[in-house]
């Protein structure tokens, strides 16, 4: 008969009405318009306009999904039809979701190792040999020299210019390298060494840092973050994979050779703790990030504004106590970091690290950095019109003006709603019979923190003093976190901006 079918295909579910175009009409209207149902009519429904049965389009195959990325009534972004999303979906449907995360990590490590097999800037190029030699040289000097000489020894040949935590990590890797082959880190004699085995060891140290610090922080964010609690497990797997394969970080750390993943991982973990209300642990991680690379200072206005705004929301009693705790933890963390330089000669041993960490004598900008100073210097020679002492002040002032609005966005709720956080949680405690410390809950402004981290770090990248090209990684971290928490089907969302900035940042 006409209604006799050999196969009945299951109906394709429609998107939820909250993310459909007509949903805004329903939400903004009064009566007369009912919300569109997310469940399609049954093909067996006799009241269906097409009769007792309706004809379904044949289901798409796995390969045809790549060429059909648009659906009726909805804009589908790259995430919805990406190879990574289809692979994760296939793994879940075949009851292999327990293997998704291990395979993702192994694949990311394989990509980074493959990139590391290529050449790097400065290879076989005496006398400096590039950043690879700089990192290897720091293993050499930290292992053989006393602490007081780390920031003084032969500064013309890749003198150490990162904070103490970088030096401590270099000492650990230098100790291991000396155990394997002392020639790799022989003082002065190993300069410019580019043996295949030494390259393998140095590349492996980058992956070790990723496994110990960077990947756990990303995994924690993708699986436990409150910003992703509305997403499914499958969506979280796709988000984690997206973070693992951030192109700019792979090119700089695994290709050019750096350890930026340590600083970014510590910052990400600090952000994770702030999302949970664990501000003291977050402060420790953020100080550790500052102690590894001074570039993390670009995040400090946002972190300071969020914590201070939260203390204002907590009121006088709880807020002042919480502020004192954060201050003490921060100061103690810095003391622990710089402790070898504080004893026995203070402040003589502390001055050289500070001078190397903040190199104001180098000039306003590095060459080939796409920030405001380098770009405008093509038509206006800043060094000719302003003195060397005035340029750092000019850069500081312009940087402060650009990130001031985002600081105010985090502080103004605390000023206007002073003490409101304490009264809110006191009411909740009286209702459910529980009493938790208000300071251990995130502030309402925590949802703005990632945006503020991005805006502050981008302000520093564009307008601050002595910006290096790898500094683009600093604003790319928060924008990547925002990207994976955003719905990719919303036009103009953080996802689209994140994809654009991550691609542009590679150049």
Short mmCIF file of C-alpha atoms in Angstrom, two decimals:
data_model
loop_
_atom_site.label_atom_id
_atom_site.label_comp_id
_atom_site.label_asym_id
_atom_site.label_seq_id
_atom_site.Cartn_x
_atom_site.Cartn_y
_atom_site.Cartn_z
CA UNK A 1 0.00 0.00 0.00
CA UNK A 2 0.97 3.65 -0.18
CA UNK A 3 1.61 3.79 3.53
CA UNK A 4 3.63 0.61 3.65
CA UNK A 5 7.29 1.33 4.42
CA UNK A 6 10.13 -1.10 4.71
CA UNK A 7 11.96 1.16 7.13
CA UNK A 8 10.85 3.82 9.57
CA UNK A 9 13.52 6.41 10.32
CA UNK A 10 13.59 8.04 13.72
CA UNK A 11 12.69 11.75 13.70
CA UNK A 12 15.48 14.28 13.89
CA UNK A 13 15.12 16.31 17.12
CA UNK A 14 14.88 20.04 16.79
CA UNK A 15 17.01 22.45 18.77
CA UNK A 16 15.74 23.64 22.13
CA UNK A 17 13.41 26.61 21.89
CA UNK A 18 15.70 28.79 24.04
CA UNK A 19 18.29 28.86 21.28
CA UNK A 20 15.91 29.08 18.32
CA UNK A 21 15.29 32.32 16.50
CA UNK A 22 11.58 32.40 17.23
CA UNK A 23 12.24 31.96 20.96
CA UNK A 24 12.91 35.67 21.38
CA UNK A 25 9.43 36.43 20.02
CA UNK A 26 7.87 34.04 22.52
CA UNK A 27 9.91 35.39 25.45
CA UNK A 28 9.11 39.01 24.66
CA UNK A 29 5.45 38.60 23.79
CA UNK A 30 2.46 38.29 26.03
CA UNK A 31 -0.10 35.65 25.25
CA UNK A 32 -1.11 34.09 22.00
CA UNK A 33 2.26 32.63 21.02
CA UNK A 34 3.22 29.34 22.56
CA UNK A 35 6.81 28.19 22.84
CA UNK A 36 7.90 25.93 20.01
CA UNK A 37 8.21 22.39 21.17
CA UNK A 38 11.61 20.72 21.15
CA UNK A 39 9.97 17.39 20.30
CA UNK A 40 8.88 16.86 16.69
CA UNK A 41 5.51 15.43 15.77
CA UNK A 42 5.36 11.69 15.50
CA UNK A 43 5.23 10.30 11.96
CA UNK A 44 2.38 8.06 13.16
CA UNK A 45 0.28 11.03 14.25
CA UNK A 46 -2.88 11.05 12.12
CA UNK A 47 -3.28 14.79 12.68
CA UNK A 48 0.06 15.50 11.07
CA UNK A 49 -0.43 17.86 8.11
CA UNK A 50 1.17 15.39 5.71
CA UNK A 51 -1.13 12.56 6.76
CA UNK A 52 -0.54 9.41 8.74
CA UNK A 53 3.09 9.30 7.71
CA UNK A 54 5.58 11.90 6.67
CA UNK A 55 8.50 11.39 4.40
CA UNK A 56 11.90 11.79 6.05
CA UNK A 57 15.06 12.81 4.41
CA UNK A 58 17.70 10.10 4.41
CA UNK A 59 20.14 10.36 7.29
CA UNK A 60 23.52 11.87 6.51
CA UNK A 61 26.57 9.68 6.45
CA UNK A 62 29.71 10.42 8.48
CA UNK A 63 31.60 11.72 5.45
CA UNK A 64 28.76 13.89 4.16
CA UNK A 65 28.61 15.87 7.39
CA UNK A 66 31.78 17.73 6.41
CA UNK A 67 30.13 19.24 3.37
CA UNK A 68 26.74 20.06 4.87
CA UNK A 69 27.37 22.48 7.71
CA UNK A 70 24.16 24.53 7.56
CA UNK A 71 20.80 23.62 8.96
CA UNK A 72 17.44 25.32 8.51
CA UNK A 73 16.73 28.11 10.96
CA UNK A 74 20.08 27.92 12.72
CA UNK A 75 23.61 28.97 12.08
CA UNK A 76 26.07 26.17 12.74
CA UNK A 77 29.59 27.16 13.61
CA UNK A 78 32.81 25.22 13.10
CA UNK A 79 32.50 23.30 16.36
CA UNK A 80 29.22 21.63 15.44
CA UNK A 81 30.57 19.96 12.31
CA UNK A 82 34.26 19.72 13.16
CA UNK A 83 36.17 16.49 12.87
CA UNK A 84 36.91 16.57 16.61
CA UNK A 85 33.22 16.83 17.49
CA UNK A 86 32.23 14.02 15.12
CA UNK A 87 34.99 11.81 16.51
CA UNK A 88 33.95 12.47 20.12
CA UNK A 89 30.33 11.77 19.22
CA UNK A 90 31.32 8.50 17.54
CA UNK A 91 33.36 7.43 20.59
CA UNK A 92 30.42 8.12 22.93
CA UNK A 93 27.91 6.30 20.76
CA UNK A 94 30.16 3.24 20.59
CA UNK A 95 30.58 3.16 24.38
CA UNK A 96 34.23 4.22 24.20
CA UNK A 97 33.94 7.53 26.05
CA UNK A 98 36.35 6.28 28.72
CA UNK A 99 39.09 6.33 26.08
CA UNK A 100 38.38 9.84 24.81
CA UNK A 101 40.56 11.77 27.28
CA UNK A 102 43.61 9.42 27.11
CA UNK A 103 43.53 9.47 23.31
CA UNK A 104 43.20 13.26 23.28
CA UNK A 105 46.20 13.69 25.58
CA UNK A 106 48.31 11.24 23.59
CA UNK A 107 47.36 12.91 20.33
CA UNK A 108 48.20 16.37 21.70
CA UNK A 109 51.58 15.13 22.93
CA UNK A 110 52.22 13.50 19.57
CA UNK A 111 51.44 16.76 17.73
CA UNK A 112 53.74 18.74 20.01
CA UNK A 113 56.52 16.17 19.65
CA UNK A 114 56.12 16.19 15.85
CA UNK A 115 56.37 19.99 15.79
CA UNK A 116 59.50 19.74 17.94
CA UNK A 117 61.21 17.57 15.34
CA UNK A 118 61.46 20.56 13.02
CA UNK A 119 63.99 23.35 13.09
CA UNK A 120 63.84 26.35 15.41
CA UNK A 121 64.89 29.97 15.36
CA UNK A 122 68.65 30.28 15.76
CA UNK A 123 69.52 26.67 14.96
CA UNK A 124 73.13 26.38 13.73
CA UNK A 125 73.40 30.16 13.88
CA UNK A 126 76.30 31.31 16.04
CA UNK A 127 77.07 33.10 18.22
CA UNK A 128 73.70 33.15 20.12
CA UNK A 129 71.85 30.14 18.58
CA UNK A 130 68.37 31.36 19.53
CA UNK A 131 65.98 30.81 22.43
CA UNK A 132 66.65 27.07 22.50
CA UNK A 133 70.22 27.80 23.51
CA UNK A 134 69.01 30.36 26.06
CA UNK A 135 66.89 27.75 27.85
CA UNK A 136 69.68 25.17 27.69
CA UNK A 137 72.23 27.71 28.93
CA UNK A 138 70.09 28.42 31.99
CA UNK A 139 70.24 24.74 32.87
CA UNK A 140 73.99 25.06 32.70
CA UNK A 141 74.45 28.14 34.89
CA UNK A 142 71.85 27.24 37.53
CA UNK A 143 73.38 23.79 38.04
CA UNK A 144 77.03 24.86 38.24
CA UNK A 145 76.87 28.32 39.84
CA UNK A 146 75.75 29.46 43.30
CA UNK A 147 72.40 31.20 43.57
CA UNK A 148 73.90 34.64 44.02
CA UNK A 149 75.57 34.35 40.58
CA UNK A 150 72.54 33.24 38.59
CA UNK A 151 71.54 36.76 37.59
CA UNK A 152 75.09 38.12 37.27
CA UNK A 153 77.05 35.59 35.23
CA UNK A 154 78.01 36.68 31.68
CA UNK A 155 74.87 38.65 30.99
CA UNK A 156 75.87 39.28 27.38
CA UNK A 157 75.38 35.59 26.57
CA UNK A 158 71.76 34.81 27.41
CA UNK A 159 71.81 36.12 30.95
CA UNK A 160 68.97 34.81 33.08
CA UNK A 161 66.10 37.32 32.96
CA UNK A 162 63.09 35.38 34.29
CA UNK A 163 61.88 35.17 37.92
CA UNK A 164 63.28 32.60 40.39
CA UNK A 165 60.80 29.80 39.73
CA UNK A 166 62.14 29.53 36.17
CA UNK A 167 65.64 29.28 37.63
CA UNK A 168 64.60 26.53 40.06
CA UNK A 169 62.98 24.51 37.27
CA UNK A 170 66.10 25.00 35.17
CA UNK A 171 68.22 23.71 38.05
CA UNK A 172 66.09 20.55 38.29
CA UNK A 173 66.36 19.86 34.56
CA UNK A 174 70.07 20.72 34.64
CA UNK A 175 70.64 18.26 37.47
CA UNK A 176 68.91 15.48 35.51
CA UNK A 177 70.79 16.39 32.31
CA UNK A 178 74.11 16.25 34.14
CA UNK A 179 73.25 12.76 35.37
CA UNK A 180 72.48 11.61 31.83
CA UNK A 181 75.35 13.33 30.00
CA UNK A 182 77.48 16.01 31.72
CA UNK A 183 78.57 17.37 28.32
CA UNK A 184 75.06 18.72 27.73
CA UNK A 185 75.39 21.27 30.56
CA UNK A 186 79.15 21.69 30.92
CA UNK A 187 79.83 25.24 32.13
CA UNK A 188 80.91 27.43 29.16
CA UNK A 189 82.10 24.37 27.17
CA UNK A 190 78.56 23.39 26.16
CA UNK A 191 77.65 26.69 24.55
CA UNK A 192 75.96 26.14 21.22
CA UNK A 193 75.73 22.38 21.70
CA UNK A 194 73.07 20.93 19.40
CA UNK A 195 73.53 17.17 19.67
CA UNK A 196 70.51 15.07 18.66
CA UNK A 197 70.28 13.48 22.11
CA UNK A 198 70.44 16.82 23.89
CA UNK A 199 67.67 18.15 21.64
CA UNK A 200 65.51 15.16 22.46
CA UNK A 201 66.06 15.75 26.15
CA UNK A 202 65.22 19.45 25.93
CA UNK A 203 62.08 18.78 23.90
CA UNK A 204 61.04 16.16 26.43
CA UNK A 205 61.32 18.68 29.28
CA UNK A 206 58.64 20.80 27.60
CA UNK A 207 56.27 17.82 27.44
CA UNK A 208 57.00 16.98 31.08
CA UNK A 209 55.99 20.52 32.09
CA UNK A 210 52.82 20.16 30.06
CA UNK A 211 51.92 16.87 31.73
CA UNK A 212 52.66 18.06 35.26
CA UNK A 213 51.18 21.57 35.21
CA UNK A 214 49.46 22.72 32.03
CA UNK A 215 47.33 19.68 31.13
CA UNK A 216 46.00 19.12 34.69
CA UNK A 217 44.88 22.76 34.87
CA UNK A 218 43.08 22.52 31.53
CA UNK A 219 41.54 19.18 32.50
CA UNK A 220 40.29 20.64 35.78
CA UNK A 221 38.70 23.57 33.97
CA UNK A 222 37.09 21.45 31.24
CA UNK A 223 35.66 18.84 33.61
CA UNK A 224 34.91 20.66 36.87
CA UNK A 225 34.54 24.36 36.06
CA UNK A 226 31.25 25.99 36.98
CA UNK A 227 31.33 27.83 33.66
CA UNK A 228 30.89 24.49 31.87
CA UNK A 229 28.41 22.86 34.21
CA UNK A 230 25.59 23.45 31.69
CA UNK A 231 27.47 21.52 29.00
CA UNK A 232 27.30 17.78 28.43
CA UNK A 233 30.22 15.42 28.97
CA UNK A 234 30.66 15.19 25.22
CA UNK A 235 30.84 18.97 24.92
CA UNK A 236 33.41 19.07 27.73
CA UNK A 237 35.55 16.54 25.88
CA UNK A 238 35.46 18.72 22.77
CA UNK A 239 36.34 21.76 24.90
CA UNK A 240 39.33 19.99 26.44
CA UNK A 241 40.57 18.91 23.03
CA UNK A 242 40.24 22.48 21.76
CA UNK A 243 42.42 23.78 24.58
CA UNK A 244 45.01 21.04 24.09
CA UNK A 245 45.58 21.98 20.47
CA UNK A 246 45.89 25.74 20.85
CA UNK A 247 48.08 26.49 17.82
CA UNK A 248 50.07 29.50 19.04
CA UNK A 249 51.26 27.75 22.20
CA UNK A 250 52.30 24.65 20.25
CA UNK A 251 54.31 26.73 17.78
CA UNK A 252 56.06 28.78 20.46
CA UNK A 253 56.73 26.14 23.13
CA UNK A 254 57.24 23.02 21.02
CA UNK A 255 58.56 24.72 17.88
CA UNK A 256 60.41 27.89 18.85
CA UNK A 257 61.15 26.38 22.29
CA UNK A 258 59.85 27.94 25.48
CA UNK A 259 58.21 26.91 28.76
CA UNK A 260 55.21 29.25 28.58
CA UNK A 261 52.84 26.38 29.40
CA UNK A 262 54.04 26.42 33.01
CA UNK A 263 53.05 30.05 33.52
CA UNK A 264 49.77 29.61 31.67
CA UNK A 265 48.96 26.41 33.55
CA UNK A 266 49.51 28.05 36.93
CA UNK A 267 47.34 30.99 35.89
CA UNK A 268 44.60 28.66 34.68
CA UNK A 269 44.66 26.76 37.96
CA UNK A 270 44.46 30.04 39.88
CA UNK A 271 41.40 30.89 37.79
CA UNK A 272 39.92 27.48 38.61
CA UNK A 273 40.31 28.15 42.32
CA UNK A 274 38.75 31.61 42.02
CA UNK A 275 35.73 30.03 40.32
CA UNK A 276 35.32 27.76 43.35
CA UNK A 277 35.82 30.53 45.89
CA UNK A 278 39.20 29.13 47.02
CA UNK A 279 40.89 32.52 46.87
CA UNK A 280 43.89 31.65 49.04
CA UNK A 281 44.86 28.70 46.85
CA UNK A 282 44.22 30.87 43.82
CA UNK A 283 46.55 33.54 45.19
CA UNK A 284 49.31 30.98 45.73
CA UNK A 285 48.99 29.68 42.17
CA UNK A 286 48.95 33.19 40.76
CA UNK A 287 52.09 34.16 42.69
CA UNK A 288 53.73 30.99 41.37
CA UNK A 289 52.73 32.07 37.86
CA UNK A 290 54.32 35.47 38.46
CA UNK A 291 57.35 33.70 39.90
CA UNK A 292 57.84 31.72 36.71
CA UNK A 293 57.41 34.47 34.12
CA UNK A 294 56.82 38.15 34.70
CA UNK A 295 54.34 38.16 31.80
CA UNK A 296 51.71 36.91 34.26
CA UNK A 297 51.82 40.46 35.65
CA UNK A 298 49.50 41.34 32.76
CA UNK A 299 46.71 39.54 34.61
CA UNK A 300 47.32 41.24 37.96
CA UNK A 301 44.92 44.24 37.58
CA UNK A 302 42.03 41.88 36.89
CA UNK A 303 42.94 39.52 39.75
CA UNK A 304 43.41 42.41 42.17
CA UNK A 305 40.10 44.03 41.18
CA UNK A 306 38.16 40.79 41.50
CA UNK A 307 39.54 39.95 44.95
CA UNK A 308 39.13 43.48 46.26
CA UNK A 309 35.61 43.67 44.84
CA UNK A 310 34.74 40.41 46.57
CA UNK A 311 36.03 41.73 49.88
CA UNK A 312 33.83 44.79 49.46
CA UNK A 313 30.82 42.58 48.80
CA UNK A 314 31.58 40.62 51.97
CA UNK A 315 31.34 43.75 54.13
CA UNK A 316 33.54 45.18 56.86
CA UNK A 317 34.01 42.20 59.14
CA UNK A 318 34.30 39.28 56.75
CA UNK A 319 35.74 41.37 53.92
CA UNK A 320 38.59 42.91 55.90
CA UNK A 321 39.52 39.52 57.37
CA UNK A 322 39.53 37.93 53.94
CA UNK A 323 41.62 40.75 52.50
CA UNK A 324 44.23 40.36 55.25
CA UNK A 325 44.41 36.61 54.63
CA UNK A 326 44.95 37.12 50.91
CA UNK A 327 47.62 39.73 51.59
CA UNK A 328 49.50 37.50 54.03
CA UNK A 329 49.38 34.49 51.70
CA UNK A 330 50.61 36.61 48.79
CA UNK A 331 53.50 38.13 50.75
CA UNK A 332 54.54 34.76 52.21
CA UNK A 333 54.45 33.17 48.76
CA UNK A 334 56.78 35.84 47.37
CA UNK A 335 59.10 35.44 50.35
CA UNK A 336 59.33 31.70 49.74
CA UNK A 337 60.09 32.31 46.05
CA UNK A 338 62.88 34.79 46.72
CA UNK A 339 64.15 33.20 49.95
CA UNK A 340 67.54 32.10 48.52
CA UNK A 341 68.15 35.71 47.48
CA UNK A 342 67.17 37.18 50.86
CA UNK A 343 69.76 35.33 52.91
CA UNK A 344 72.52 35.94 53.83
CA UNK A 345 73.01 39.25 51.94
CA UNK A 346 69.93 41.43 51.72
CA UNK A 347 69.25 43.45 49.62
CA UNK A 348 72.47 43.03 47.61
CA UNK A 349 71.45 39.63 46.22
CA UNK A 350 67.88 40.75 45.53
CA UNK A 351 68.73 43.74 43.32
CA UNK A 352 70.20 41.79 40.33
CA UNK A 353 67.11 39.59 39.86
CA UNK A 354 64.80 42.62 39.99
CA UNK A 355 66.92 44.47 37.44
CA UNK A 356 66.96 41.48 35.10
CA UNK A 357 63.24 40.75 35.48
CA UNK A 358 62.25 44.34 34.61
CA UNK A 359 64.68 45.42 31.83
CA UNK A 360 63.81 49.11 31.44
CA UNK A 361 67.22 49.78 29.89
CA UNK A 362 66.46 47.72 26.78
CA UNK A 363 64.20 50.29 25.17
CA UNK A 364 60.53 50.82 24.48
CA UNK A 365 59.82 47.77 22.33
CA UNK A 366 61.31 44.71 20.70
CA UNK A 367 61.50 44.47 16.92
CA UNK A 368 58.74 42.70 14.97
CA UNK A 369 56.13 42.91 17.71
CA UNK A 370 52.66 43.91 16.50
CA UNK A 371 51.81 46.25 19.36
CA UNK A 372 51.04 49.96 19.33
CA UNK A 373 54.59 51.22 19.85
CA UNK A 374 56.24 49.08 17.21
CA UNK A 375 53.53 49.79 14.65
CA UNK A 376 53.31 53.54 15.20
CA UNK A 377 57.09 53.85 15.27
CA UNK A 378 57.04 53.42 11.49
CA UNK A 379 55.62 56.93 11.08
CA UNK A 380 56.54 58.48 14.44
CA UNK A 381 59.97 57.80 15.95
CA UNK A 382 59.26 57.70 19.65
CA UNK A 383 62.90 57.41 20.68
CA UNK A 384 63.71 60.66 18.90
CA UNK A 385 60.95 62.75 20.45
CA UNK A 386 60.95 61.38 24.02
CA UNK A 387 63.73 60.57 26.46
CA UNK A 388 64.50 57.02 27.55
CA UNK A 389 63.29 57.83 31.08
CA UNK A 390 59.97 59.24 29.90
CA UNK A 391 58.96 56.41 27.56
CA UNK A 392 58.34 53.82 30.31
CA UNK A 393 56.10 56.31 32.12
CA UNK A 394 54.21 57.06 28.91
CA UNK A 395 53.71 53.36 28.24
CA UNK A 396 52.58 52.74 31.81
CA UNK A 397 50.05 55.57 31.69
CA UNK A 398 48.54 54.48 28.38
CA UNK A 399 48.35 50.87 29.53
CA UNK A 400 46.60 51.91 32.74
CA UNK A 401 44.05 54.01 30.87
CA UNK A 402 43.11 51.10 28.61
CA UNK A 403 42.57 48.49 31.35
CA UNK A 404 40.93 50.86 33.85
CA UNK A 405 37.36 50.26 32.55
CA UNK A 406 37.57 46.51 33.13
CA UNK A 407 38.90 47.08 36.64
CA UNK A 408 35.94 49.32 37.34
CA UNK A 409 33.58 46.63 36.05
CA UNK A 410 34.84 44.30 38.79
CA UNK A 411 35.04 46.92 41.54
CA UNK A 412 31.81 48.86 41.01
CA UNK A 413 29.47 46.02 42.12
CA UNK A 414 31.40 45.83 45.38
CA UNK A 415 31.18 49.57 45.92
CA UNK A 416 27.48 49.81 45.09
CA UNK A 417 26.52 46.57 46.85
CA UNK A 418 28.82 46.80 49.86
CA UNK A 419 28.13 43.92 52.23
CA UNK A 420 25.38 42.44 50.07
CA UNK A 421 27.19 39.14 49.61
CA UNK A 422 27.28 38.53 53.35
CA UNK A 423 23.56 39.22 53.80
CA UNK A 424 22.66 37.06 50.80
CA UNK A 425 24.46 33.98 52.07
CA UNK A 426 23.23 34.59 55.60
CA UNK A 427 19.67 34.37 54.26
CA UNK A 428 20.47 31.18 52.35
CA UNK A 429 22.04 29.61 55.44
CA UNK A 430 18.97 30.36 57.53
CA UNK A 431 16.77 28.67 54.93
CA UNK A 432 18.67 25.43 54.40
CA UNK A 433 20.12 25.18 57.91
CA UNK A 434 23.78 25.18 56.80
CA UNK A 435 26.45 27.70 57.57
CA UNK A 436 29.45 28.05 55.28
CA UNK A 437 31.98 30.82 55.26
CA UNK A 438 30.96 33.43 52.73
CA UNK A 439 34.57 33.99 51.70
CA UNK A 440 34.72 30.43 50.38
CA UNK A 441 32.07 31.15 47.80
CA UNK A 442 32.86 32.90 44.51
CA UNK A 443 31.72 36.47 44.12
CA UNK A 444 28.92 37.20 41.63
CA UNK A 445 31.49 39.06 39.52
CA UNK A 446 33.44 35.85 38.89
CA UNK A 447 31.58 35.49 35.60
CA UNK A 448 33.35 38.66 34.43
CA UNK A 449 36.81 37.56 35.53
CA UNK A 450 37.79 35.76 32.32
CA UNK A 451 36.73 38.76 30.22
CA UNK A 452 38.70 41.06 32.50
CA UNK A 453 41.79 38.84 32.30
CA UNK A 454 41.62 39.04 28.53
CA UNK A 455 41.11 42.80 28.36
CA UNK A 456 43.88 43.57 30.87
CA UNK A 457 46.40 41.28 29.21
CA UNK A 458 45.55 42.62 25.76
CA UNK A 459 46.05 46.17 27.04
CA UNK A 460 49.51 45.21 28.25
CA UNK A 461 50.34 43.50 24.98
CA UNK A 462 49.32 46.52 22.92
CA UNK A 463 50.62 49.39 25.03
CA UNK A 464 53.06 48.25 27.74
CA UNK A 465 56.84 48.59 27.81
CA UNK A 466 59.14 45.94 26.31
CA UNK A 467 56.60 43.52 24.85
CA UNK A 468 57.94 40.29 23.37
CA UNK A 469 56.16 38.54 20.51
CA UNK A 470 55.38 35.48 22.65
CA UNK A 471 53.35 37.73 24.97
CA UNK A 472 50.35 37.18 22.69
CA UNK A 473 49.94 33.88 24.55
CA UNK A 474 48.86 35.80 27.65
CA UNK A 475 45.57 37.19 26.24
CA UNK A 476 45.01 34.02 24.22
CA UNK A 477 44.58 31.91 27.38
CA UNK A 478 41.48 33.68 28.78
CA UNK A 479 39.95 34.14 25.34
CA UNK A 480 40.40 30.41 24.72
CA UNK A 481 38.66 29.64 28.02
CA UNK A 482 35.83 31.96 27.05
CA UNK A 483 35.69 30.38 23.62
CA UNK A 484 34.96 26.88 24.86
CA UNK A 485 32.33 28.08 27.35
CA UNK A 486 30.42 29.94 24.65
CA UNK A 487 27.67 28.44 22.51
CA UNK A 488 29.20 28.17 19.03
CA UNK A 489 25.85 28.68 17.29
CA UNK A 490 25.38 32.23 18.59
CA UNK A 491 26.46 34.80 16.04
CA UNK A 492 29.19 37.12 17.32
CA UNK A 493 29.84 34.95 20.38
CA UNK A 494 33.10 34.45 22.25
CA UNK A 495 33.62 31.29 20.19
CA UNK A 496 33.95 33.22 16.94
CA UNK A 497 36.20 35.85 18.50
CA UNK A 498 38.31 33.16 20.11
CA UNK A 499 38.80 31.31 16.84
CA UNK A 500 39.74 34.53 15.07
CA UNK A 501 42.23 35.70 17.72
CA UNK A 502 43.84 32.28 18.07
CA UNK A 503 44.46 32.13 14.34
CA UNK A 504 45.63 35.73 14.02
CA UNK A 505 47.86 35.27 17.09
CA UNK A 506 49.92 32.68 15.21
CA UNK A 507 51.18 35.39 12.90
#
